[in-house]
mmCIF file of C-alpha atoms and ligand atoms in Angstrom:
data_model
loop_
_atom_site.group_PDB
_atom_site.id
_atom_site.type_symbol
_atom_site.label_atom_id
_atom_site.label_comp_id
_atom_site.label_asym_id
_atom_site.label_seq_id
_atom_site.Cartn_x
_atom_site.Cartn_y
_atom_site.Cartn_z
ATOM 1 C CA MET A 1100 121.118 141.360 137.971
ATOM 2 C CA ASN A 1101 117.915 141.601 139.951
ATOM 3 C CA LEU A 1102 117.790 145.196 141.156
ATOM 4 C CA LEU A 1103 114.357 146.804 141.326
ATOM 5 C CA ARG A 1104 114.058 150.538 141.937
ATOM 6 C CA SER A 1105 110.927 152.677 141.990
ATOM 7 C CA ASP A 1106 110.763 156.408 141.482
ATOM 8 C CA GLY A 1107 107.170 157.695 141.595
ATOM 9 C CA ASP A 1108 105.278 155.960 138.794
ATOM 10 C CA LYS A 1109 108.456 154.639 137.212
ATOM 11 C CA VAL A 1110 110.141 151.336 137.982
ATOM 12 C CA PHE A 1111 113.648 150.474 136.826
ATOM 13 C CA VAL A 1112 114.354 146.746 136.739
ATOM 14 C CA GLN A 1113 117.506 144.838 135.919
ATOM 15 C CA ALA A 1114 117.142 142.112 133.295
ATOM 16 C CA GLY A 1115 117.652 139.132 135.596
ATOM 17 C CA THR A 1116 114.637 140.020 137.755
ATOM 18 C CA SER A 1117 111.798 137.559 137.354
ATOM 19 C CA ILE A 1118 108.569 138.909 135.906
ATOM 20 C CA ASN A 1119 106.785 137.766 139.035
ATOM 21 C CA SER A 1120 109.157 139.705 141.330
ATOM 22 C CA LEU A 1121 108.411 142.792 139.233
ATOM 23 C CA ILE A 1122 104.673 142.236 139.572
ATOM 24 C CA TRP A 1123 104.821 141.676 143.357
ATOM 25 C CA HIS A 1124 107.025 144.755 143.710
ATOM 26 C CA CYS A 1125 104.432 146.810 141.814
ATOM 27 C CA LEU A 1126 101.689 145.493 144.090
ATOM 28 C CA ALA A 1127 103.690 146.497 147.178
ATOM 29 C CA GLU A 1128 104.277 149.964 145.688
ATOM 30 C CA GLY A 1129 100.633 150.375 144.630
ATOM 31 C CA LEU A 1130 101.514 150.556 140.922
ATOM 32 C CA THR A 1131 99.139 149.225 138.312
ATOM 33 C CA GLY A 1132 99.423 148.411 134.600
ATOM 34 C CA ILE A 1133 101.479 145.243 134.435
ATOM 35 C CA GLU A 1134 99.169 142.732 136.122
ATOM 36 C CA PHE A 1135 98.365 141.108 132.761
ATOM 37 C CA LEU A 1136 101.755 139.371 132.947
ATOM 38 C CA THR A 1137 101.013 137.659 136.288
ATOM 39 C CA GLY A 1138 102.247 134.066 136.201
ATOM 40 C CA LEU A 1139 104.419 134.547 133.102
ATOM 41 C CA PRO A 1140 107.582 132.537 133.683
ATOM 42 C CA GLY A 1141 111.012 133.972 132.928
ATOM 43 C CA SER A 1142 113.021 137.120 133.402
ATOM 44 C CA VAL A 1143 112.437 140.755 132.488
ATOM 45 C CA GLY A 1144 115.279 140.499 129.923
ATOM 46 C CA GLY A 1145 113.733 137.512 128.127
ATOM 47 C CA ALA A 1146 110.255 139.037 128.220
ATOM 48 C CA VAL A 1147 111.459 142.404 126.831
ATOM 49 C CA LEU A 1148 113.452 140.665 124.101
ATOM 50 C CA MET A 1149 110.366 138.813 122.817
ATOM 51 C CA ASN A 1150 107.840 141.491 123.778
ATOM 52 C CA ALA A 1151 105.962 138.958 125.874
ATOM 53 C CA GLY A 1152 102.255 139.482 126.058
ATOM 54 C CA ALA A 1153 99.119 138.016 127.528
ATOM 55 C CA PHE A 1154 95.412 138.747 127.852
ATOM 56 C CA GLY A 1155 95.466 141.734 125.523
ATOM 57 C CA GLY A 1156 98.629 143.442 126.825
ATOM 58 C CA GLU A 1157 102.269 143.446 125.757
ATOM 59 C CA ILE A 1158 105.259 144.290 127.938
ATOM 60 C CA GLY A 1159 106.504 146.771 125.311
ATOM 61 C CA ASP A 1160 103.411 148.944 125.965
ATOM 62 C CA ARG A 1161 104.645 149.650 129.505
ATOM 63 C CA VAL A 1162 108.374 150.040 128.817
ATOM 64 C CA THR A 1163 109.754 153.554 128.362
ATOM 65 C CA ARG A 1164 113.401 152.667 127.785
ATOM 66 C CA VAL A 1165 115.657 149.651 127.605
ATOM 67 C CA SER A 1166 119.259 149.527 128.794
ATOM 68 C CA TYR A 1167 121.248 147.526 126.343
ATOM 69 C CA LEU A 1168 124.842 146.296 126.360
ATOM 70 C CA ASP A 1169 125.826 146.326 122.716
ATOM 71 C CA GLY A 1170 128.238 143.959 120.988
ATOM 72 C CA ARG A 1171 131.130 146.379 121.578
ATOM 73 C CA GLY A 1172 130.584 146.442 125.335
ATOM 74 C CA LYS A 1173 128.868 149.848 125.473
ATOM 75 C CA VAL A 1174 125.682 150.343 127.508
ATOM 76 C CA ILE A 1175 123.113 152.373 125.582
ATOM 77 C CA ASP A 1176 119.624 153.518 126.502
ATOM 78 C CA VAL A 1177 117.081 152.742 123.814
ATOM 79 C CA ASP A 1178 113.830 154.734 123.858
ATOM 80 C CA SER A 1179 110.942 152.259 123.646
ATOM 81 C CA ARG A 1180 109.702 154.041 120.510
ATOM 82 C CA ASN A 1181 112.900 152.869 118.813
ATOM 83 C CA ALA A 1182 112.825 149.358 120.273
ATOM 84 C CA GLY A 1183 110.734 147.911 117.417
ATOM 85 C CA PHE A 1184 108.220 146.293 119.774
ATOM 86 C CA SER A 1185 105.723 144.278 117.752
ATOM 87 C CA TYR A 1186 103.990 140.919 118.160
ATOM 88 C CA ARG A 1187 106.560 138.733 120.046
ATOM 89 C CA ASN A 1188 109.400 140.773 118.614
ATOM 90 C CA SER A 1189 111.817 143.655 119.246
ATOM 91 C CA ILE A 1190 115.064 144.909 117.726
ATOM 92 C CA PHE A 1191 116.938 143.162 120.550
ATOM 93 C CA LYS A 1192 116.055 139.747 119.126
ATOM 94 C CA SER A 1193 118.347 140.191 116.142
ATOM 95 C CA ALA A 1194 120.981 142.375 117.827
ATOM 96 C CA ASP A 1195 124.321 141.126 119.110
ATOM 97 C CA GLY A 1196 124.249 142.356 122.736
ATOM 98 C CA ILE A 1197 122.138 141.803 125.823
ATOM 99 C CA VAL A 1198 119.298 143.604 127.537
ATOM 100 C CA VAL A 1199 120.545 144.698 130.966
ATOM 101 C CA GLY A 1200 117.452 146.479 132.250
ATOM 102 C CA ALA A 1201 114.219 148.247 131.453
ATOM 103 C CA GLU A 1202 112.258 151.189 132.785
ATOM 104 C CA PHE A 1203 108.483 150.870 133.140
ATOM 105 C CA LEU A 1204 105.945 153.670 133.411
ATOM 106 C CA LEU A 1205 102.922 152.614 135.445
ATOM 107 C CA LYS A 1206 100.033 154.298 137.254
ATOM 108 C CA ARG A 1207 99.053 154.683 140.891
ATOM 109 C CA GLY A 1208 96.378 152.205 141.893
ATOM 110 C CA GLU A 1209 94.540 150.685 144.824
ATOM 111 C CA ARG A 1210 96.452 147.704 146.194
ATOM 112 C CA SER A 1211 93.267 145.667 146.708
ATOM 113 C CA GLU A 1212 92.263 146.225 143.059
ATOM 114 C CA ILE A 1213 95.740 145.348 141.782
ATOM 115 C CA GLU A 1214 95.711 142.168 143.835
ATOM 116 C CA SER A 1215 92.313 141.041 142.602
ATOM 117 C CA LYS A 1216 93.384 141.728 138.997
ATOM 118 C CA MET A 1217 96.479 139.560 139.587
ATOM 119 C CA LYS A 1218 94.330 136.751 141.005
ATOM 120 C CA GLU A 1219 91.933 137.005 138.067
ATOM 121 C CA ILE A 1220 94.787 136.780 135.530
ATOM 122 C CA LEU A 1221 96.416 133.873 137.354
ATOM 123 C CA ALA A 1222 93.110 131.992 137.428
ATOM 124 C CA LYS A 1223 92.702 132.525 133.658
ATOM 125 C CA ARG A 1224 96.255 131.297 133.058
ATOM 126 C CA ILE A 1225 95.675 128.164 135.166
ATOM 127 C CA GLN A 1226 92.390 127.552 133.344
ATOM 128 C CA LYS A 1227 93.794 127.999 129.822
ATOM 129 C CA GLN A 1228 97.400 126.799 129.989
ATOM 130 C CA PRO A 1229 98.612 123.270 130.839
ATOM 131 C CA LEU A 1230 100.706 124.417 133.799
ATOM 132 C CA GLU A 1231 100.397 121.005 135.431
ATOM 133 C CA TYR A 1232 103.027 119.636 132.996
ATOM 134 C CA PRO A 1233 106.426 120.990 131.925
ATOM 135 C CA SER A 1234 106.405 122.867 128.627
ATOM 136 C CA ALA A 1235 108.248 125.652 126.828
ATOM 137 C CA GLY A 1236 105.049 127.689 126.463
ATOM 138 C CA SER A 1237 103.214 128.369 123.246
ATOM 139 C CA VAL A 1238 105.022 126.460 120.483
ATOM 140 C CA PHE A 1239 104.064 128.502 117.416
ATOM 141 C CA VAL A 1240 103.855 132.189 116.646
ATOM 142 C CA ARG A 1241 100.435 133.361 115.511
ATOM 143 C CA PRO A 1242 101.032 133.859 111.748
ATOM 144 C CA LYS A 1243 98.413 136.614 111.452
ATOM 145 C CA SER A 1244 96.198 138.359 113.961
ATOM 146 C CA ASP A 1245 93.041 136.404 113.048
ATOM 147 C CA PHE A 1246 94.694 132.971 112.859
ATOM 148 C CA TYR A 1247 94.412 131.040 116.112
ATOM 149 C CA VAL A 1248 97.007 128.293 116.148
ATOM 150 C CA GLY A 1249 95.629 126.352 119.145
ATOM 151 C CA SER A 1250 92.084 126.073 117.815
ATOM 152 C CA THR A 1251 93.352 125.205 114.300
ATOM 153 C CA ILE A 1252 95.450 122.342 115.701
ATOM 154 C CA GLU A 1253 92.449 121.225 117.740
ATOM 155 C CA ARG A 1254 90.166 121.295 114.668
ATOM 156 C CA LEU A 1255 92.631 119.072 112.822
ATOM 157 C CA GLY A 1256 92.218 116.436 115.533
ATOM 158 C CA LEU A 1257 95.781 116.687 116.802
ATOM 159 C CA LYS A 1258 94.968 117.328 120.459
ATOM 160 C CA SER A 1259 96.500 114.664 122.720
ATOM 161 C CA LEU A 1260 98.691 113.335 119.873
ATOM 162 C CA ARG A 1261 101.777 111.754 121.419
ATOM 163 C CA VAL A 1262 105.293 111.045 120.250
ATOM 164 C CA GLY A 1263 107.347 109.373 122.963
ATOM 165 C CA GLY A 1264 106.881 111.446 126.096
ATOM 166 C CA ALA A 1265 105.761 114.578 124.234
ATOM 167 C CA GLU A 1266 102.069 115.345 123.808
ATOM 168 C CA VAL A 1267 99.978 118.027 122.147
ATOM 169 C CA SER A 1268 98.283 119.409 125.243
ATOM 170 C CA GLU A 1269 94.731 118.334 125.828
ATOM 171 C CA LYS A 1270 94.059 121.670 127.538
ATOM 172 C CA HIS A 1271 95.606 123.992 124.927
ATOM 173 C CA ALA A 1272 96.657 122.525 121.579
ATOM 174 C CA GLY A 1273 99.174 125.351 121.065
ATOM 175 C CA PHE A 1274 101.350 123.783 123.783
ATOM 176 C CA ILE A 1275 103.438 120.614 123.657
ATOM 177 C CA VAL A 1276 103.826 119.148 127.129
ATOM 178 C CA ASN A 1277 106.255 116.658 128.566
ATOM 179 C CA ARG A 1278 104.209 113.776 129.947
ATOM 180 C CA GLY A 1279 107.391 112.108 131.189
ATOM 181 C CA GLY A 1280 110.742 111.410 129.581
ATOM 182 C CA ALA A 1281 110.152 113.485 126.442
ATOM 183 C CA CYS A 1282 113.334 114.203 124.504
ATOM 184 C CA GLN A 1283 114.053 116.893 121.948
ATOM 185 C CA LYS A 1284 113.391 114.499 119.056
ATOM 186 C CA ASP A 1285 109.878 113.699 120.355
ATOM 187 C CA ILE A 1286 109.024 117.391 120.519
ATOM 188 C CA LEU A 1287 110.510 118.259 117.123
ATOM 189 C CA THR A 1288 108.709 115.311 115.507
ATOM 190 C CA LEU A 1289 105.397 116.607 116.886
ATOM 191 C CA VAL A 1290 106.258 120.120 115.697
ATOM 192 C CA GLU A 1291 106.837 118.798 112.174
ATOM 193 C CA ILE A 1292 103.606 116.747 112.151
ATOM 194 C CA ILE A 1293 101.634 119.819 113.236
ATOM 195 C CA ARG A 1294 103.327 122.108 110.703
ATOM 196 C CA LYS A 1295 102.632 119.701 107.811
ATOM 197 C CA LYS A 1296 98.997 119.135 108.789
ATOM 198 C CA VAL A 1297 98.305 122.840 109.278
ATOM 199 C CA GLU A 1298 99.975 123.734 105.980
ATOM 200 C CA GLY A 1299 98.069 120.986 104.171
ATOM 201 C CA ALA A 1300 94.724 122.102 105.569
ATOM 202 C CA THR A 1301 95.122 125.883 105.517
ATOM 203 C CA GLY A 1302 98.161 126.717 103.371
ATOM 204 C CA VAL A 1303 99.666 128.540 106.360
ATOM 205 C CA ILE A 1304 103.268 127.781 107.327
ATOM 206 C CA LEU A 1305 103.763 127.956 111.086
ATOM 207 C CA ASN A 1306 106.967 129.274 112.604
ATOM 208 C CA THR A 1307 107.995 128.326 116.114
ATOM 209 C CA GLU A 1308 107.917 130.754 119.023
ATOM 210 C CA ILE A 1309 110.148 128.371 120.975
ATOM 211 C CA GLU A 1310 113.799 128.577 120.004
ATOM 212 C CA ILE A 1311 115.479 125.446 118.722
ATOM 213 C CA TRP A 1312 119.135 125.919 119.560
ATOM 214 C CA LYS A 1313 120.549 122.724 118.077
ATOM 215 C CA GLU A 1314 118.951 119.585 116.798
ATOM 216 C CA VAL A 1315 120.336 116.563 118.606
ATOM 217 C CA GLU A 1316 120.609 113.369 116.540
HETATM 218 C C1 LIG B 2397 104.248 127.731 130.777
HETATM 219 C C2 LIG B 2397 104.645 128.913 129.929
HETATM 220 C C3 LIG B 2397 103.710 129.905 129.654
HETATM 221 C C4 LIG B 2397 104.057 130.998 128.858
HETATM 222 N N1 LIG B 2397 103.104 131.944 128.602
HETATM 223 C C5 LIG B 2397 103.438 132.995 127.830
HETATM 224 C C6 LIG B 2397 102.488 134.022 127.552
HETATM 225 O O1 LIG B 2397 101.347 133.993 128.012
HETATM 226 N N2 LIG B 2397 102.892 135.062 126.776
HETATM 227 C C7 LIG B 2397 104.162 135.141 126.266
HETATM 228 O O2 LIG B 2397 104.471 136.122 125.581
HETATM 229 N N3 LIG B 2397 105.075 134.197 126.520
HETATM 230 C C8 LIG B 2397 104.745 133.131 127.268
HETATM 231 N N4 LIG B 2397 105.683 132.184 127.542
HETATM 232 C C9 LIG B 2397 107.020 132.334 126.989
HETATM 233 C C10 LIG B 2397 107.815 133.194 127.970
HETATM 234 O O3 LIG B 2397 107.466 134.547 127.781
HETATM 235 C C11 LIG B 2397 109.224 133.071 127.732
HETATM 236 O O4 LIG B 2397 109.534 131.715 128.008
HETATM 237 C C12 LIG B 2397 110.029 133.976 128.663
HETATM 238 O O5 LIG B 2397 109.573 135.331 128.631
HETATM 239 C C13 LIG B 2397 111.420 134.009 128.201
HETATM 240 O O6 LIG B 2397 112.177 134.608 129.230
HETATM 241 P P1 LIG B 2397 113.348 133.813 129.919
HETATM 242 O O7 LIG B 2397 113.961 134.744 130.869
HETATM 243 O O8 LIG B 2397 112.859 132.495 130.425
HETATM 244 O O9 LIG B 2397 114.301 133.621 128.683
HETATM 245 P P2 LIG B 2397 115.055 132.317 128.181
HETATM 246 O O10 LIG B 2397 114.051 131.265 127.852
HETATM 247 O O11 LIG B 2397 116.142 132.028 129.125
HETATM 248 O O12 LIG B 2397 115.649 132.912 126.839
HETATM 249 C C14 LIG B 2397 114.841 133.165 125.714
HETATM 250 C C15 LIG B 2397 115.694 133.897 124.683
HETATM 251 O O13 LIG B 2397 115.944 135.218 125.131
HETATM 252 C C16 LIG B 2397 117.349 135.422 125.236
HETATM 253 N N5 LIG B 2397 117.539 136.273 126.405
HETATM 254 C C17 LIG B 2397 117.119 136.040 127.672
HETATM 255 N N6 LIG B 2397 117.461 137.078 128.476
HETATM 256 C C18 LIG B 2397 118.095 137.981 127.670
HETATM 257 C C19 LIG B 2397 118.695 139.252 127.895
HETATM 258 N N7 LIG B 2397 118.717 139.814 129.093
HETATM 259 N N8 LIG B 2397 119.280 139.905 126.841
HETATM 260 C C20 LIG B 2397 119.288 139.340 125.614
HETATM 261 N N9 LIG B 2397 118.745 138.124 125.339
HETATM 262 C C21 LIG B 2397 118.150 137.467 126.357
HETATM 263 C C22 LIG B 2397 117.979 134.044 125.366
HETATM 264 O O14 LIG B 2397 119.298 134.035 124.915
HETATM 265 C C23 LIG B 2397 117.078 133.237 124.468
HETATM 266 O O15 LIG B 2397 117.452 133.410 123.125
HETATM 267 C C24 LIG B 2397 105.373 131.104 128.345
HETATM 268 C C25 LIG B 2397 106.326 130.122 128.648
HETATM 269 C C26 LIG B 2397 105.978 129.038 129.427
HETATM 270 C C27 LIG B 2397 107.016 128.003 129.747
#
């Protein structure tokens, strides 16, 4: 499901399209407004579901409608105003169907400007995120808008803490990276250590942004 179709300032994208294909398509079409997601891994479906965001923007701000296959097998169009987009959340997260596509409303722009914005965002991402090692992205959800998880973990001296092959990233303490051979248990042990320390020091209970499907013994 990777169809991409433009109509003027609108782009309709099927859910299996990668975010980067969408961004490159917009560059080719001279459409601006979505460059803030440059370098975000994953598909349009996954990003819409969690209202992915970066560098001050959220995907939900650019979506006008979402095509959704509900639990009874019926495709419905959900207006973005009814999609419950909020910080890393949407109604689709707790629903029983799947996102099959989304329509974006963008603006006409100069290709050279769009491209330099993309390069700028990618450079920021490379500078701030530990992309040199495998990870599942930011581990914890920000519990409130003024609570920065990465810097709190750093202040508590947990940067570079290792369990087996898993390590609290030296570059960004909000990430746990695989330094080689990390297994689920290593990562979950680190998650628990961080949660306990942060709760002890600040009283704040952190919830994970990463999804833990099943804990393996
Ligand atoms: C290195 C790195 C950097 C990241 N940086 C950011 C960032 O800056 N900002 C940010 O917001 N996120 C960030 N993330 C998280 C990223 O947004 C998500 O990993 C990605 O958007 C999820 O999309 P996916 O297609 O990979 O979904 P998956 O990981 O495959 O799935 C995630 C969840 O969505 C569900 N899902 C996927 N597609 C659909 C669909 N079509 N319909 C219904 N449910 C679906 C899956 O069942 C699963 O529950 C980062 C991740 C990594 C690894």
